Tab-separated table of C-alpha atoms in Angstrom:
chain	number	residue	atom	x	y	z
H	18	UNK	CA	120.004	142.284	196.461
H	19	UNK	CA	122.802	139.332	197.229
H	20	UNK	CA	126.182	139.969	197.067
H	21	UNK	CA	125.570	137.318	194.456
H	22	UNK	CA	123.057	139.370	192.071
H	23	UNK	CA	125.563	142.387	192.274
H	24	UNK	CA	128.488	140.068	190.936
H	25	UNK	CA	125.816	138.953	188.002
H	26	UNK	CA	125.147	142.230	187.201
H	27	UNK	CA	129.344	143.169	187.215
H	28	UNK	CA	129.606	140.098	185.043
H	29	UNK	CA	127.447	141.555	182.528
H	30	UNK	CA	129.656	144.553	182.419
H	31	UNK	CA	132.416	142.166	181.363
H	32	UNK	CA	130.330	141.197	178.455
H	33	UNK	CA	129.343	144.685	177.462
H	34	UNK	CA	132.766	145.690	177.593
H	35	UNK	CA	134.083	142.987	175.563
H	36	UNK	CA	131.533	143.401	173.182
H	37	UNK	CA	132.162	146.965	172.511
H	38	UNK	CA	135.541	146.399	172.447
H	39	UNK	CA	135.552	143.836	169.713
H	40	UNK	CA	133.112	146.099	167.746
H	41	UNK	CA	135.904	148.944	168.112
H	42	UNK	CA	138.383	146.755	166.796
H	43	UNK	CA	137.011	145.753	163.765
H	44	UNK	CA	134.727	148.961	163.658
H	45	UNK	CA	137.302	151.497	163.364
H	46	UNK	CA	139.946	150.354	160.489
H	47	UNK	CA	136.373	149.070	158.695
H	48	UNK	CA	135.709	152.890	158.939
H	49	UNK	CA	139.006	153.860	157.683
H	50	UNK	CA	138.708	151.865	154.256
H	51	UNK	CA	135.012	153.035	153.681
H	52	UNK	CA	136.692	156.868	154.346
H	53	UNK	CA	139.559	155.704	152.027
H	54	UNK	CA	137.316	154.475	149.127
H	55	UNK	CA	134.829	157.611	149.231
H	56	UNK	CA	137.909	160.264	149.822
H	57	UNK	CA	139.811	158.528	146.525
H	58	UNK	CA	136.681	158.544	144.693
H	59	UNK	CA	136.656	154.717	143.129
H	60	UNK	CA	134.449	154.578	140.729
H	61	UNK	CA	130.824	152.809	141.958
H	62	UNK	CA	132.116	151.999	144.791
H	63	UNK	CA	132.060	155.061	146.492
H	64	UNK	CA	128.139	155.271	145.503
H	65	UNK	CA	127.952	151.833	147.659
H	66	UNK	CA	129.233	153.321	150.431
H	67	UNK	CA	127.684	156.649	150.511
H	68	UNK	CA	124.561	155.112	150.955
H	69	UNK	CA	125.817	152.137	153.442
H	70	UNK	CA	126.423	154.962	155.436
H	71	UNK	CA	123.700	156.998	155.115
H	72	UNK	CA	121.441	153.753	155.941
H	73	UNK	CA	123.216	152.282	158.871
H	74	UNK	CA	123.386	155.776	160.692
H	75	UNK	CA	119.501	156.257	160.469
H	76	UNK	CA	119.033	152.253	161.540
H	77	UNK	CA	118.191	152.052	165.160
H	78	UNK	CA	121.044	149.497	166.610
H	79	UNK	CA	117.775	147.499	168.044
H	80	UNK	CA	116.787	146.637	164.400
H	81	UNK	CA	120.158	145.607	163.426
H	82	UNK	CA	120.716	143.550	165.545
H	83	UNK	CA	117.243	142.025	164.879
H	84	UNK	CA	117.672	142.459	161.597
H	85	UNK	CA	121.371	140.056	161.225
H	86	UNK	CA	120.021	137.501	163.881
H	87	UNK	CA	116.395	136.829	162.435
H	88	UNK	CA	117.365	137.706	158.721
H	89	UNK	CA	120.297	136.272	157.921
H	90	UNK	CA	119.802	132.364	158.390
H	91	UNK	CA	117.223	133.116	155.589
H	92	UNK	CA	120.183	133.793	153.236
H	93	UNK	CA	121.163	130.855	154.280
H	94	UNK	CA	124.024	132.388	157.650
H	95	UNK	CA	123.031	131.436	160.648
H	96	UNK	CA	125.041	133.140	163.287
H	97	UNK	CA	124.631	132.779	167.178
H	98	UNK	CA	123.803	135.702	169.247
H	99	UNK	CA	127.614	136.606	170.303
H	100	UNK	CA	128.471	136.763	166.625
H	101	UNK	CA	125.675	138.214	165.692
H	102	UNK	CA	125.924	141.015	168.115
H	103	UNK	CA	129.305	141.717	167.091
H	104	UNK	CA	128.329	141.661	163.155
H	105	UNK	CA	125.069	144.294	164.207
H	106	UNK	CA	127.537	146.353	166.480
H	107	UNK	CA	130.147	146.462	163.881
H	108	UNK	CA	128.205	147.643	161.179
H	109	UNK	CA	126.400	150.278	163.131
H	110	UNK	CA	130.195	151.801	164.289
H	111	UNK	CA	132.174	151.483	161.179
H	112	UNK	CA	129.518	153.519	159.397
H	113	UNK	CA	130.095	156.404	161.841
H	114	UNK	CA	133.937	155.949	162.437
H	115	UNK	CA	133.781	156.136	158.032
H	116	UNK	CA	132.245	159.821	158.475
H	117	UNK	CA	134.665	160.669	161.243
H	118	UNK	CA	137.685	159.316	159.284
H	119	UNK	CA	135.949	161.196	156.275
H	120	UNK	CA	135.720	164.682	157.781
H	121	UNK	CA	139.321	164.684	158.791
H	122	UNK	CA	140.308	163.074	155.677
H	123	UNK	CA	138.727	166.098	153.936
H	124	UNK	CA	140.099	168.897	155.898
H	125	UNK	CA	143.635	167.315	155.437
H	126	UNK	CA	145.899	170.045	153.450
H	127	UNK	CA	145.891	169.687	149.644
H	128	UNK	CA	149.133	170.883	149.365
H	129	UNK	CA	151.196	168.572	151.584
H	130	UNK	CA	149.566	165.459	149.426
H	131	UNK	CA	150.796	167.214	145.944
H	132	UNK	CA	154.019	168.212	147.948
H	133	UNK	CA	154.316	164.183	148.639
H	134	UNK	CA	153.494	163.858	144.681
H	135	UNK	CA	156.415	165.870	143.473
H	136	UNK	CA	158.725	163.890	145.233
H	137	UNK	CA	157.590	160.748	143.354
H	138	UNK	CA	156.051	159.281	146.625
H	139	UNK	CA	154.331	156.049	146.114
H	140	UNK	CA	150.978	155.957	146.840
H	141	UNK	CA	150.793	153.802	149.649
H	142	UNK	CA	154.233	155.489	151.278
H	143	UNK	CA	152.244	158.903	150.894
H	144	UNK	CA	149.195	157.436	152.873
H	145	UNK	CA	151.436	156.017	155.303
H	146	UNK	CA	153.775	158.608	155.769
H	147	UNK	CA	152.059	161.934	155.243
H	148	UNK	CA	148.394	161.098	155.136
H	149	UNK	CA	147.814	159.023	158.180
H	150	UNK	CA	149.834	160.580	160.791
H	151	UNK	CA	147.970	163.884	160.576
H	152	UNK	CA	144.370	162.555	160.284
H	153	UNK	CA	144.743	160.223	162.907
H	154	UNK	CA	145.445	163.335	165.317
H	155	UNK	CA	142.616	164.949	164.151
H	156	UNK	CA	140.345	162.278	164.344
H	157	UNK	CA	141.379	160.811	167.421
H	158	UNK	CA	138.883	162.856	169.808
H	159	UNK	CA	135.738	162.162	167.690
H	160	UNK	CA	136.521	158.620	167.397
H	161	UNK	CA	137.201	157.956	171.399
H	162	UNK	CA	133.134	160.054	171.277
H	163	UNK	CA	132.076	157.540	169.488
H	164	UNK	CA	133.425	154.824	171.648
H	165	UNK	CA	131.271	155.767	174.088
H	166	UNK	CA	128.139	156.256	172.035
H	167	UNK	CA	129.133	152.424	171.540
H	168	UNK	CA	129.247	151.388	174.884
H	169	UNK	CA	125.902	153.329	175.612
H	170	UNK	CA	124.454	151.120	172.370
H	171	UNK	CA	125.121	147.828	173.291
H	172	UNK	CA	122.275	147.509	175.364
H	173	UNK	CA	119.792	146.933	172.341
H	174	UNK	CA	121.824	143.445	171.617
H	175	UNK	CA	119.550	141.990	174.842
H	176	UNK	CA	117.143	141.966	172.462
H	177	UNK	CA	118.791	138.910	170.973
H	178	UNK	CA	119.360	137.184	174.394
H	179	UNK	CA	122.856	138.173	175.358
H	180	UNK	CA	123.174	138.995	179.267
H	181	UNK	CA	125.107	142.358	179.324
H	182	UNK	CA	124.764	145.027	182.228
H	183	UNK	CA	121.335	145.864	181.254
H	184	UNK	CA	119.751	142.545	180.753
H	185	UNK	CA	121.623	141.131	183.950
H	186	UNK	CA	120.169	143.622	186.251
H	187	UNK	CA	116.602	143.055	184.578
H	188	UNK	CA	117.138	139.640	185.546
H	189	UNK	CA	118.226	140.699	189.054
H	190	UNK	CA	115.076	142.859	189.187
H	191	UNK	CA	112.292	140.350	188.263
H	192	UNK	CA	113.599	137.701	190.447
H	193	UNK	CA	113.660	140.145	193.630
H	194	UNK	CA	110.843	142.058	192.638
H	195	UNK	CA	112.502	145.154	193.577
H	196	UNK	CA	113.576	146.526	190.144
H	197	UNK	CA	115.205	150.220	191.532
H	198	UNK	CA	118.260	148.980	193.034
H	199	UNK	CA	119.826	146.692	189.941
H	200	UNK	CA	118.570	148.957	187.825
H	201	UNK	CA	120.649	152.079	189.778
H	202	UNK	CA	123.619	149.956	190.226
H	203	UNK	CA	123.599	149.160	186.632
H	204	UNK	CA	123.542	152.856	186.329
H	205	UNK	CA	126.906	153.306	188.308
H	206	UNK	CA	128.287	151.030	185.956
H	207	UNK	CA	128.093	152.985	182.871
H	208	UNK	CA	128.330	155.874	184.804
H	209	UNK	CA	132.324	154.331	185.761
H	210	UNK	CA	132.752	152.856	182.135
H	211	UNK	CA	131.962	155.976	180.172
H	212	UNK	CA	134.142	158.049	183.042
H	213	UNK	CA	136.988	156.291	182.554
H	214	UNK	CA	136.546	156.774	178.562
H	215	UNK	CA	136.383	160.290	178.664
H	216	UNK	CA	139.572	160.419	181.425
H	217	UNK	CA	141.054	158.692	178.397
H	218	UNK	CA	140.115	161.042	175.633
H	219	UNK	CA	141.305	163.897	177.926
H	220	UNK	CA	144.640	162.502	179.000
H	221	UNK	CA	144.882	161.486	174.777
H	222	UNK	CA	143.986	165.474	173.854
H	223	UNK	CA	146.735	166.314	176.437
H	224	UNK	CA	149.297	164.260	174.702
H	225	UNK	CA	148.353	165.196	171.190
H	226	UNK	CA	148.485	169.015	171.805
H	227	UNK	CA	152.022	168.338	173.116
H	228	UNK	CA	153.568	166.599	170.716
H	229	UNK	CA	153.413	163.033	171.517
H	230	UNK	CA	151.486	159.589	170.306
H	231	UNK	CA	152.206	160.594	166.704
L	9	UNK	CA	111.799	136.449	148.162
L	10	UNK	CA	109.203	139.052	146.188
L	11	UNK	CA	106.079	136.699	147.834
L	12	UNK	CA	107.616	138.016	151.266
L	13	UNK	CA	107.712	141.396	150.403
L	14	UNK	CA	104.248	141.107	148.879
L	15	UNK	CA	103.156	139.893	152.294
L	16	UNK	CA	104.474	142.724	154.088
L	17	UNK	CA	102.754	144.763	151.849
L	18	UNK	CA	99.174	142.943	152.641
L	19	UNK	CA	100.011	143.618	155.902
L	20	UNK	CA	100.125	147.485	155.388
L	21	UNK	CA	97.482	148.550	157.360
L	22	UNK	CA	99.672	147.089	160.651
L	23	UNK	CA	103.087	148.334	159.241
L	24	UNK	CA	101.512	152.165	158.439
L	25	UNK	CA	100.043	151.757	161.792
L	26	UNK	CA	103.575	151.006	163.754
L	27	UNK	CA	105.238	153.897	161.485
L	28	UNK	CA	102.667	156.202	162.557
L	29	UNK	CA	103.124	155.189	166.293
L	30	UNK	CA	106.742	156.277	165.701
L	31	UNK	CA	106.288	159.493	163.872
L	32	UNK	CA	103.717	160.618	166.850
L	33	UNK	CA	106.285	159.300	169.059
L	34	UNK	CA	109.063	161.206	167.333
L	35	UNK	CA	106.989	164.617	166.938
L	36	UNK	CA	105.287	164.554	170.763
L	37	UNK	CA	109.001	163.862	172.318
L	38	UNK	CA	111.087	165.925	169.921
L	39	UNK	CA	108.296	169.152	170.582
L	40	UNK	CA	108.372	168.330	174.541
L	41	UNK	CA	112.149	168.215	174.910
L	42	UNK	CA	112.938	171.078	172.839
L	43	UNK	CA	110.604	173.129	174.686
L	44	UNK	CA	112.115	171.443	178.085
L	45	UNK	CA	115.599	172.030	176.800
L	46	UNK	CA	115.047	175.681	176.062
L	47	UNK	CA	113.789	176.232	179.480
L	48	UNK	CA	116.782	174.006	180.606
L	49	UNK	CA	119.420	175.699	178.818
L	50	UNK	CA	119.114	178.861	180.751
L	51	UNK	CA	119.319	176.752	184.193
L	52	UNK	CA	123.041	175.666	182.717
L	53	UNK	CA	124.123	178.965	182.020
L	54	UNK	CA	122.827	180.137	185.154
L	55	UNK	CA	124.913	182.599	187.151
L	56	UNK	CA	123.277	180.842	190.513
L	57	UNK	CA	125.953	177.811	191.210
L	58	UNK	CA	123.372	175.709	193.068
L	59	UNK	CA	121.035	175.844	190.192
L	60	UNK	CA	123.897	175.751	187.298
L	61	UNK	CA	125.562	172.784	189.206
L	62	UNK	CA	122.179	170.853	189.657
L	63	UNK	CA	121.171	170.885	185.823
L	64	UNK	CA	124.334	169.857	184.873
L	65	UNK	CA	124.501	166.845	186.982
L	66	UNK	CA	121.150	166.488	185.420
L	67	UNK	CA	122.635	166.477	181.829
L	68	UNK	CA	125.663	164.167	182.952
L	69	UNK	CA	123.486	161.641	184.126
L	70	UNK	CA	121.503	161.398	181.404
L	71	UNK	CA	124.134	160.988	179.109
L	72	UNK	CA	126.028	158.471	180.879
L	73	UNK	CA	123.005	156.178	181.220
L	74	UNK	CA	121.911	154.210	178.006
L	75	UNK	CA	118.517	154.628	176.778
L	76	UNK	CA	117.391	151.030	177.215
L	77	UNK	CA	118.753	151.537	180.780
L	78	UNK	CA	116.788	154.507	181.193
L	79	UNK	CA	113.757	152.826	179.801
L	80	UNK	CA	113.808	149.886	182.210
L	81	UNK	CA	114.193	152.747	185.099
L	82	UNK	CA	110.919	154.552	184.432
L	83	UNK	CA	108.763	151.665	183.266
L	84	UNK	CA	109.806	149.382	186.424
L	85	UNK	CA	110.940	151.925	188.471
L	86	UNK	CA	107.988	154.534	188.701
L	87	UNK	CA	105.451	151.954	189.917
L	88	UNK	CA	107.140	151.393	192.823
L	89	UNK	CA	107.431	154.950	193.552
L	90	UNK	CA	103.355	154.209	193.186
L	91	UNK	CA	102.749	156.275	189.836
L	92	UNK	CA	101.372	154.007	187.611
L	93	UNK	CA	101.584	154.843	183.452
L	94	UNK	CA	100.729	153.141	180.428
L	95	UNK	CA	103.570	151.471	178.414
L	96	UNK	CA	102.707	154.081	175.584
L	97	UNK	CA	103.659	157.264	178.342
L	98	UNK	CA	105.984	155.359	180.026
L	99	UNK	CA	108.141	155.242	176.669
L	100	UNK	CA	107.014	158.858	175.490
L	101	UNK	CA	108.066	159.784	179.354
L	102	UNK	CA	111.370	158.385	178.899
L	103	UNK	CA	112.504	159.760	175.487
L	104	UNK	CA	110.918	163.202	176.357
L	105	UNK	CA	113.288	163.115	179.568
L	106	UNK	CA	116.016	161.620	178.233
L	107	UNK	CA	116.133	164.049	175.100
L	108	UNK	CA	115.734	167.382	177.258
L	109	UNK	CA	119.347	166.774	178.778
L	110	UNK	CA	120.508	166.414	175.023
L	111	UNK	CA	118.704	169.566	173.948
L	112	UNK	CA	119.499	171.295	176.746
L	113	UNK	CA	123.369	170.570	175.984
L	114	UNK	CA	123.080	171.464	172.840
L	115	UNK	CA	121.097	175.118	173.276
L	116	UNK	CA	123.706	175.724	175.955
L	117	UNK	CA	126.762	175.482	173.038
L	118	UNK	CA	124.857	177.333	170.881
L	119	UNK	CA	123.702	180.115	173.802
L	120	UNK	CA	127.848	179.974	174.808
L	121	UNK	CA	128.715	181.524	170.798
L	122	UNK	CA	125.698	184.529	170.884
L	123	UNK	CA	127.759	187.792	171.191
L	124	UNK	CA	127.669	189.324	174.747
L	125	UNK	CA	126.176	192.534	173.345
L	126	UNK	CA	123.262	191.154	171.819
L	127	UNK	CA	121.942	190.061	175.406
L	128	UNK	CA	123.442	193.145	176.879
L	129	UNK	CA	121.474	195.723	174.800
L	130	UNK	CA	118.692	193.927	174.754
L	131	UNK	CA	118.983	194.189	179.104
L	132	UNK	CA	119.630	197.795	177.965
L	133	UNK	CA	116.117	198.402	176.242
L	134	UNK	CA	114.483	196.753	179.158
L	135	UNK	CA	113.891	193.321	178.181
L	136	UNK	CA	113.963	191.063	181.034
L	137	UNK	CA	113.396	187.322	182.382
L	138	UNK	CA	111.118	184.966	179.635
L	139	UNK	CA	111.062	187.683	177.684
L	140	UNK	CA	114.381	188.107	177.526
L	141	UNK	CA	114.593	184.888	176.592
L	142	UNK	CA	111.861	184.676	173.862
L	143	UNK	CA	112.643	187.919	171.964
L	144	UNK	CA	116.219	188.317	171.834
L	145	UNK	CA	117.981	184.952	173.105
L	146	UNK	CA	116.150	182.257	171.932
L	147	UNK	CA	115.789	182.878	168.192
L	148	UNK	CA	119.440	183.059	167.096
L	149	UNK	CA	120.239	180.108	169.206
L	150	UNK	CA	117.411	178.340	167.796
L	151	UNK	CA	118.741	179.273	164.541
L	152	UNK	CA	122.607	178.416	165.137
L	153	UNK	CA	120.964	174.931	166.593
L	154	UNK	CA	119.033	173.916	163.987
L	155	UNK	CA	120.965	170.943	162.148
L	156	UNK	CA	121.884	169.887	165.713
L	157	UNK	CA	118.476	169.672	166.602
L	158	UNK	CA	117.931	167.747	163.264
L	159	UNK	CA	120.893	165.242	164.860
L	160	UNK	CA	119.015	164.449	167.733
L	161	UNK	CA	115.332	164.285	166.276
L	162	UNK	CA	117.494	161.345	164.003
L	163	UNK	CA	118.820	159.790	167.391
L	164	UNK	CA	114.895	159.947	169.072
L	165	UNK	CA	114.037	158.078	165.867
L	166	UNK	CA	116.321	155.753	166.816
L	167	UNK	CA	115.507	155.400	170.318
L	168	UNK	CA	111.900	154.911	169.436
L	169	UNK	CA	113.075	151.804	168.586
L	170	UNK	CA	114.076	150.305	172.114
L	171	UNK	CA	110.160	150.826	173.042
L	172	UNK	CA	109.671	147.702	171.885
L	173	UNK	CA	111.120	145.802	174.881
L	174	UNK	CA	108.148	147.553	176.761
L	175	UNK	CA	105.342	146.911	173.983
L	176	UNK	CA	104.954	149.981	172.802
L	177	UNK	CA	103.592	148.995	168.933
L	178	UNK	CA	106.178	151.162	167.049
L	179	UNK	CA	107.754	150.202	164.352
L	180	UNK	CA	110.372	147.502	165.049
L	181	UNK	CA	107.696	145.892	167.243
L	182	UNK	CA	104.840	145.434	164.602
L	183	UNK	CA	107.548	144.257	162.484
L	184	UNK	CA	108.604	141.824	164.953
L	185	UNK	CA	105.288	140.675	164.943
L	186	UNK	CA	105.062	140.440	161.251
L	187	UNK	CA	107.946	138.120	161.145
L	188	UNK	CA	106.918	136.175	163.937
L	189	UNK	CA	103.546	135.275	162.112
L	190	UNK	CA	104.692	134.834	158.449
L	191	UNK	CA	108.231	133.441	159.373
L	192	UNK	CA	109.601	136.805	156.986
L	193	UNK	CA	112.407	137.943	159.091
L	194	UNK	CA	114.436	139.398	156.074
L	195	UNK	CA	111.586	140.857	154.341
L	196	UNK	CA	110.241	142.616	157.512
L	197	UNK	CA	113.349	143.884	158.926
L	198	UNK	CA	114.190	145.014	155.262
L	199	UNK	CA	111.556	147.054	155.216
L	200	UNK	CA	111.482	148.638	158.558
L	201	UNK	CA	115.481	149.657	157.674
L	202	UNK	CA	113.728	151.282	154.954
L	203	UNK	CA	111.557	153.057	156.366
L	204	UNK	CA	113.658	154.446	159.106
L	205	UNK	CA	115.846	155.667	156.420
L	206	UNK	CA	113.077	157.250	154.691
L	207	UNK	CA	111.921	159.370	158.365
L	208	UNK	CA	115.609	160.127	158.829
L	209	UNK	CA	115.926	161.327	155.110
L	210	UNK	CA	112.959	163.669	155.505
L	211	UNK	CA	114.429	164.998	158.684
L	212	UNK	CA	117.482	166.096	157.090
L	213	UNK	CA	115.379	167.517	154.068
L	214	UNK	CA	113.375	169.924	156.324
L	215	UNK	CA	116.433	170.785	158.763
L	216	UNK	CA	118.224	171.306	155.323
L	217	UNK	CA	115.487	173.775	154.486
L	218	UNK	CA	115.112	175.566	157.969
L	219	UNK	CA	118.633	176.090	157.825
L	220	UNK	CA	118.784	177.651	154.620
L	221	UNK	CA	116.067	179.778	155.631
L	222	UNK	CA	118.028	181.340	159.119
L	223	UNK	CA	120.765	181.629	156.743
L	224	UNK	CA	119.274	183.875	154.362
L	225	UNK	CA	117.184	185.787	157.436
L	226	UNK	CA	120.758	186.452	158.943
L	227	UNK	CA	122.360	187.661	155.618
């Protein structure tokens, strides 16, 4: 493996990180919105959200990516590989994030909500001032955990031709006829990214326990 | 659009063969990784530092690696070491090795929740080694871990779709073939998603029933 090969795999790492970052930035608030719909028991819509989450959570990311990239053009919506990958990753992470937000919303103590209600706090202030600060603290560890899983599911978008770490390593391997070194280098890169996220999670949890960041 | 779904229906032999292959992969690798995970769990909680470190390093390596990369590693890496496998066995081997780590880890979690007195009294009655594991420790651990094992089985179903990249003829692979032949991507992939959903609903129902049974036993 030449220095250029290492460099091309590292460039793949940039694609992996930016794709997962974009899908996380879009998917976390989307998940919250879905969770709020289910929590508020909006009629009809909450049944839709329930089925959406159930279907997407059981759908392999590869199949979802193929569906978005190849099937949407049939409905008149053609996407380039990068937007298609972002849509597929966002759809899948939003379903998992929805469940995380929902489980902390369900555990939110009802009496606090009622107390805010008895002070005649408007609905939005109630959610923003009373519910969100606590729910956000409760969900953060699980959300970071889902981010690590998200990093690990990005290779799925390689099937529509996006060059991220795994695909870059595969290309180097087929050029040099030595598949092992690039794959091991790719493993090291993934290890570093996941390790950085786990460290982040520990720091965040420590900060939360000492009362900051809220 | 309905016409496209009719084509899928006409191709039901191919679709069902793919579905069956996915189910076989699920059964083989689910069972094997559960058994191997049950053997890995005692190594993870072992008092011997070296043994537990090595086992934990294996689990951590698997948890850091994306499944697709691991599939490539097995499929392209093993032949360079002189081991040649068919696509199907390479895929199954990847599924088993990868999920063994997760199964071992979740069984370890359930094991640590066991009251120490249970194991102590088992030892006091003269149980030792594998018999202790099989008769005293594993039954409550497995019952406790049933919902988590169900989740992991769903994960195996989802991981098996990655095997399309090494041309294992599972559900996603067959559907890709059909959509390429008849140019009906929407119908093909929606049908695939719905079939995956059915598999996962069945797994959830089965683990729910097992869990209820376990709770009745415990009560």
